Structure formats: structure tokens, C-alpha cells
Amino acid sequence: MSRKLRLGLYALLCVLCVPFVFPTWWMVTSSVKPISDIFAFPPALVPSRFDFSTYGRVFELQPFGQQYLNSLYIAAVVTAGTMAVAAMAGYAFARIRFPGQNLLFLVVLVGLLIPSEVTIVPLFQMFHTAGLTDTHWPLILVPILGAPSVLATFIMRQFFITLPGELEEAARVDGLGRFGTFFRVALPLSRSALGAVAIFTFLHSWNLYLEPIVFLSTPSKFTLPQALTQFVDAYGSPLWNVQLSAATMTALPILVVFVLAQRQFIEGLAHTGLKG
């Protein structure tokens, strides 16, 4: 590729990325603008005056630090639990032959076709009967045993299918059983797939909105997506600059993590389509 063609391609890519980058830039810059400048037209790319006091008000109006920790630990637990369940289930579907294997895997995949809105009422009744409403247990158990885990299981199964059978044969020759083969051979080789599962599971849990507003009612137990809706004035109107400050603190860490780990995410997804 010639130098001119390469520069033209880079210029085209820069233009195409504007619709994706501009909303994030507008959110970050508007969080330090006066309210009167937020909805100015045309929008200013750089604030005329920087006002960082809104970041302090985020913690004054809500227990935002506690809510941040709630989202962080719930997402971490859900990610670890989903990785464990998906890795074992994916390995079983890929490497262990048993009657009805394909039919059972098809039944598991059907879970991806059921919207969460369909099951939220029976789930609420179940957790309410168990006395677990207004706790974080529903936000942990439902994702681990629900649709995110199904997709993770599919990704792990597709990865384990691509592993050469000779690796398992060599492990059996060395005296390893089924669990030893999984933990010492298959699992260490699946780091790229596990990385992809970890990223999208963490993002899904971090951005979860419907389940928190259904199961939680105490502000100190809220997660961040639910907390972002609570920054309003005495008349119920949004405090836009404060809300955008909270949204910026919510989004930027995840954006940084995704940028740093995007290679493993792409590699993990690429391995899922090599073999059926």
C-alpha cells in the first residue's frame, strides 16, 4: 500500500469514527460546563469555562462512592462466577460425549432467545419468597445462571472444540484424569477465550439496569446505572452537569479497560468460529 493511499485510509477512518467519539467527548466536556452551555447550538468542543465542582456534588447528593463499590464488586463476582461456569460447561459440551449432548446444548442456547423482561416477574416473585429482594444476590445469581453465562458457554465450547485431541491423549498418558486434563491443559490454553468472556461479562454486569431497579430500593445498595437516574433537583428535573459528571466517572474506567484489553477480546471471539 502506497503512502498516499495509507494516509487517505487513515483520514477516512478518522472521519468515520467521529459519530462514535463525539458523544463521549461531549459527555466529558459537558460535565465541566455551566448548565447554560450544555445544550448550546452549535455545541462547543471545548468549554468556555471549566467548573469541576459538579464532581464534588456527585458525592454530596448520593452515596456515590458506596454505589461505585457495589457495581465494582458485583461485576467482579459475576465475572468470576460466569468464567468458572462457562469454562466447565463449555469443556463438557466440547469434549465429553454423553446421550442427548447436542439436544441439551440446543436447550441451553434457547436461553439467549428469551428477553430478560419476560422472566423478570417470576424471578422477582422467587427472590421475594426467599427474602432476597433489596439485596445484591439477584444481581449476582441471575447473570451467572442466565443469558450472559449461556453466551459465555457457547464461546468456551467453540474454543475447546478447536484444541487438538492429541493434547488430551498426551495428558492421559501422563496419568491425568478428566479434571486434571481440564485444569492443567485445556484451561491454561483458553486464556484468550476467557479474556473475551471476562470483558463482555463485566461490561454486561456493570451496565445492568432493569434488574437493579426491580430488586433494589435502598440508595446505599444501588448500582451505578440506577444511581445515575437519581441526580434531580427539587422539581424532579435532571441536574444535567452533575449527571454527566457521574456518567463520566462511570464510563471512563470501563472504556480504558476495554481499550487495553481489546486484543484479547478480538482473539477470543475469533477462535469461536474456527470449528463447529
Coordinates of C-alpha atoms in Angstrom, one line a residue:
M1 CA 0.0 0.0 0.0
S2 CA 1.4 3.4 -1.1
R3 CA 2.0 6.2 1.4
K4 CA -0.8 8.3 -0.1
L5 CA -3.3 5.5 -0.1
R6 CA -2.4 4.7 3.6
L7 CA -2.9 8.4 4.6
G8 CA -6.2 8.5 2.7
L9 CA -7.4 5.4 4.5
Y10 CA -6.4 6.9 7.9
A11 CA -8.2 10.1 7.1
L12 CA -11.3 8.1 6.1
L13 CA -11.2 6.1 9.3
C14 CA -10.9 9.3 11.4
V15 CA -14.0 10.7 9.7
L16 CA -15.9 7.5 10.3
C17 CA -15.0 7.4 14.0
V18 CA -16.4 10.9 14.6
P19 CA -20.1 9.6 15.3
F20 CA -18.7 7.2 17.9
V21 CA -16.2 9.5 19.6
F22 CA -18.2 12.8 19.6
P23 CA -20.9 11.6 22.2
T24 CA -18.2 10.5 24.6
W25 CA -16.3 13.8 24.1
W26 CA -19.5 15.8 24.6
M27 CA -20.3 13.9 27.8
V28 CA -16.8 14.5 29.3
T29 CA -16.6 18.2 28.3
S30 CA -20.2 18.9 29.3
S31 CA -19.6 17.6 32.7
V32 CA -17.4 20.7 33.4
K33 CA -19.6 23.2 31.6
P34 CA -22.2 25.6 33.1
I35 CA -25.7 24.3 32.6
S36 CA -26.4 27.2 30.2
D37 CA -23.7 25.9 27.9
I38 CA -24.5 22.2 27.8
F39 CA -27.3 22.5 25.2
A40 CA -25.9 25.4 23.2
F41 CA -26.1 25.1 19.5
P42 CA -23.7 24.6 17.8
P43 CA -22.1 22.6 20.7
A44 CA -18.7 23.9 21.8
L45 CA -16.0 21.3 21.6
V46 CA -14.1 23.0 24.4
P47 CA -15.8 24.5 27.5
S48 CA -15.6 28.3 27.7
R49 CA -15.3 27.9 31.5
F50 CA -14.3 24.9 33.5
D51 CA -16.4 24.0 36.5
F52 CA -15.1 20.9 38.4
S53 CA -17.4 21.5 41.4
T54 CA -20.0 19.2 39.9
Y55 CA -17.8 16.2 40.6
G56 CA -17.9 17.0 44.3
R57 CA -21.7 17.4 44.2
V58 CA -22.0 13.9 42.8
F59 CA -20.8 12.5 46.2
E60 CA -22.9 15.1 48.1
L61 CA -26.3 14.2 46.5
Q62 CA -25.9 10.4 46.5
P63 CA -23.7 7.8 48.4
F64 CA -21.9 7.6 45.1
G65 CA -18.7 6.0 46.5
Q66 CA -20.7 3.1 48.0
Q67 CA -22.7 2.7 44.8
Y68 CA -19.4 2.6 42.8
L69 CA -18.1 -0.1 45.1
N70 CA -21.4 -2.0 44.7
S71 CA -21.1 -2.1 40.9
L72 CA -17.4 -3.0 41.1
Y73 CA -17.7 -6.0 43.4
I74 CA -20.9 -7.3 41.8
A75 CA -19.3 -7.1 38.4
A76 CA -16.2 -8.8 39.7
V77 CA -18.1 -11.7 41.4
V78 CA -20.4 -12.1 38.3
T79 CA -17.4 -12.2 36.0
A80 CA -15.5 -14.8 38.1
G81 CA -18.7 -17.0 38.5
T82 CA -19.5 -16.8 34.8
M83 CA -16.0 -17.7 33.8
A84 CA -16.0 -20.7 36.1
V85 CA -19.4 -22.0 35.0
A86 CA -18.8 -21.3 31.3
A87 CA -15.4 -22.9 31.2
M88 CA -16.6 -26.1 32.8
A89 CA -19.8 -26.3 30.8
G90 CA -18.1 -25.4 27.5
Y91 CA -15.5 -28.1 28.1
A92 CA -18.1 -30.7 28.9
F93 CA -20.1 -29.9 25.7
A94 CA -17.0 -29.9 23.6
R95 CA -15.0 -32.9 24.9
I96 CA -17.3 -35.2 26.8
R97 CA -19.7 -37.4 24.8
F98 CA -23.0 -38.3 26.5
P99 CA -26.5 -39.2 25.3
G100 CA -28.5 -36.1 24.3
Q101 CA -25.5 -33.9 24.3
N102 CA -26.5 -31.8 21.2
L103 CA -30.1 -31.6 22.3
L104 CA -29.1 -30.3 25.7
F105 CA -26.8 -27.8 24.2
L106 CA -29.6 -26.6 22.0
V107 CA -31.8 -26.2 25.0
V108 CA -29.1 -24.1 26.7
L109 CA -28.8 -21.9 23.6
V110 CA -32.5 -21.2 23.7
G111 CA -31.8 -19.1 26.8
L112 CA -30.3 -16.5 24.5
L113 CA -33.6 -16.0 22.8
I114 CA -35.6 -15.2 25.9
P115 CA -35.6 -11.5 26.8
S116 CA -34.9 -10.6 30.4
E117 CA -38.2 -8.6 30.5
V118 CA -40.1 -11.9 30.1
T119 CA -38.6 -13.6 33.2
I120 CA -38.2 -10.6 35.5
V121 CA -41.7 -11.0 37.1
P122 CA -41.3 -14.7 38.1
L123 CA -37.7 -14.0 39.2
F124 CA -38.9 -11.2 41.4
Q125 CA -41.6 -13.5 42.9
M126 CA -39.0 -16.2 43.5
F127 CA -36.4 -14.0 45.2
H128 CA -39.2 -12.2 47.2
T129 CA -40.4 -15.5 48.5
A130 CA -36.8 -16.3 49.5
G131 CA -36.4 -13.0 51.2
L132 CA -33.6 -11.8 48.9
T133 CA -35.2 -8.7 47.5
D134 CA -33.3 -5.4 48.2
T135 CA -30.1 -7.5 48.3
H136 CA -27.4 -8.0 45.8
W137 CA -28.0 -11.7 45.4
P138 CA -30.4 -11.4 42.5
L139 CA -27.8 -9.3 40.6
I140 CA -25.2 -12.0 41.2
L141 CA -27.1 -15.2 40.6
V142 CA -29.3 -14.2 37.6
P143 CA -26.4 -13.2 35.3
I144 CA -24.2 -16.2 36.3
L145 CA -27.1 -18.6 35.6
G146 CA -28.8 -16.6 32.9
A147 CA -28.2 -15.4 29.3
P148 CA -24.6 -14.0 29.8
S149 CA -23.5 -17.4 31.0
V150 CA -25.1 -19.1 28.0
L151 CA -23.2 -16.9 25.6
A152 CA -20.0 -17.4 27.5
T153 CA -20.6 -21.2 27.5
F154 CA -21.0 -21.1 23.7
I155 CA -17.7 -19.1 23.3
M156 CA -15.8 -21.5 25.5
R157 CA -17.3 -24.6 23.8
Q158 CA -16.3 -23.3 20.4
F159 CA -12.8 -22.7 21.7
F160 CA -12.3 -26.1 23.3
I161 CA -13.5 -27.8 20.1
T162 CA -10.5 -26.2 18.3
L163 CA -8.0 -27.8 20.7
P164 CA -6.2 -30.8 19.2
G165 CA -7.2 -34.1 20.6
E166 CA -3.6 -35.1 20.9
L167 CA -3.2 -32.8 23.9
E168 CA -5.8 -34.8 25.8
E169 CA -4.2 -38.1 24.8
A170 CA -0.8 -36.9 26.0
A171 CA -2.4 -35.9 29.3
R172 CA -4.0 -39.3 29.8
V173 CA -0.7 -41.0 29.0
D174 CA 0.9 -38.8 31.8
G175 CA -1.8 -40.2 34.2
L176 CA -4.1 -37.2 34.3
G177 CA -7.9 -37.8 34.6
R178 CA -10.7 -35.7 33.2
F179 CA -10.4 -32.9 35.8
G180 CA -6.6 -32.9 35.7
T181 CA -6.7 -32.5 31.9
F182 CA -9.2 -29.7 32.1
F183 CA -7.4 -27.7 34.8
R184 CA -3.8 -28.3 33.7
V185 CA -4.1 -28.5 29.9
A186 CA -7.3 -27.1 28.5
L187 CA -7.9 -24.2 30.9
P188 CA -4.5 -22.6 30.6
L189 CA -4.7 -22.7 26.8
S190 CA -8.1 -20.9 26.9
R191 CA -6.8 -17.5 28.2
S192 CA -7.9 -15.6 25.0
A193 CA -11.4 -17.0 25.2
L194 CA -11.6 -16.4 28.9
G195 CA -10.4 -12.8 28.3
A196 CA -13.3 -12.2 25.9
V197 CA -15.8 -13.8 28.3
A198 CA -14.4 -11.7 31.2
I199 CA -14.7 -8.4 29.2
F200 CA -18.2 -8.8 27.9
T201 CA -19.5 -10.3 31.2
F202 CA -18.0 -7.4 33.2
L203 CA -19.5 -4.8 30.9
H204 CA -22.9 -6.5 30.9
S205 CA -22.9 -6.6 34.7
W206 CA -21.6 -3.0 35.0
N207 CA -24.3 -1.7 32.7
L208 CA -27.2 -3.8 34.1
Y209 CA -30.2 -1.5 34.7
L210 CA -33.5 -3.4 34.7
E211 CA -32.7 -5.9 37.5
P212 CA -31.4 -3.3 39.9
I213 CA -34.5 -1.1 39.6
V214 CA -36.7 -4.1 40.2
F215 CA -34.8 -5.7 43.1
L216 CA -33.2 -2.8 44.9
S217 CA -34.9 0.0 46.8
T218 CA -32.2 1.3 49.3
P219 CA -30.0 4.1 47.8
S220 CA -26.8 2.7 49.5
K221 CA -27.4 -0.6 47.7
F222 CA -27.9 0.9 44.3
T223 CA -25.6 0.2 41.4
L224 CA -24.3 2.9 39.1
P225 CA -26.8 2.7 36.2
Q226 CA -29.6 3.0 38.8
A227 CA -27.8 5.8 40.7
L228 CA -27.4 7.9 37.6
T229 CA -31.2 8.5 37.4
Q230 CA -31.3 9.9 40.9
F231 CA -29.5 13.2 40.3
V232 CA -32.5 15.5 40.1
D233 CA -33.5 18.8 41.6
A234 CA -36.4 19.6 44.0
Y235 CA -38.8 19.6 41.0
G236 CA -37.7 16.3 39.6
S237 CA -35.8 17.8 36.7
P238 CA -32.3 16.3 35.9
L239 CA -29.2 18.1 37.1
W240 CA -27.5 17.7 33.8
N241 CA -24.0 18.8 34.7
V242 CA -24.0 16.7 37.8
Q243 CA -25.5 13.7 36.0
L244 CA -22.9 14.0 33.2
S245 CA -20.1 14.1 35.8
A246 CA -21.4 10.9 37.4
A247 CA -21.7 9.3 33.9
T248 CA -18.2 10.3 33.1
M249 CA -16.8 8.7 36.2
T250 CA -18.9 5.6 35.4
A251 CA -17.9 5.2 31.8
L252 CA -14.2 6.2 31.6
P253 CA -12.7 3.3 33.7
I254 CA -14.6 0.8 31.6
L255 CA -13.5 2.5 28.4
V256 CA -9.9 2.4 29.5
V257 CA -10.1 -1.3 30.4
F258 CA -11.7 -2.2 27.0
V259 CA -9.0 -0.3 25.1
L260 CA -6.2 -2.0 27.0
A261 CA -7.8 -5.5 26.6
Q262 CA -9.3 -5.3 23.1
R263 CA -6.7 -7.5 21.6
Q264 CA -7.6 -10.5 23.8
F265 CA -11.3 -9.7 23.3
I266 CA -10.9 -9.9 19.5
E267 CA -8.7 -13.0 19.7
G268 CA -11.2 -14.8 21.9
L269 CA -14.1 -14.1 19.6
A270 CA -12.1 -15.1 16.5
H271 CA -11.5 -18.6 18.0
T272 CA -15.2 -19.2 18.4
G273 CA -15.8 -19.6 14.7
L274 CA -13.0 -21.9 13.6
K275 CA -14.8 -25.2 14.0
G276 CA -18.4 -26.2 14.5

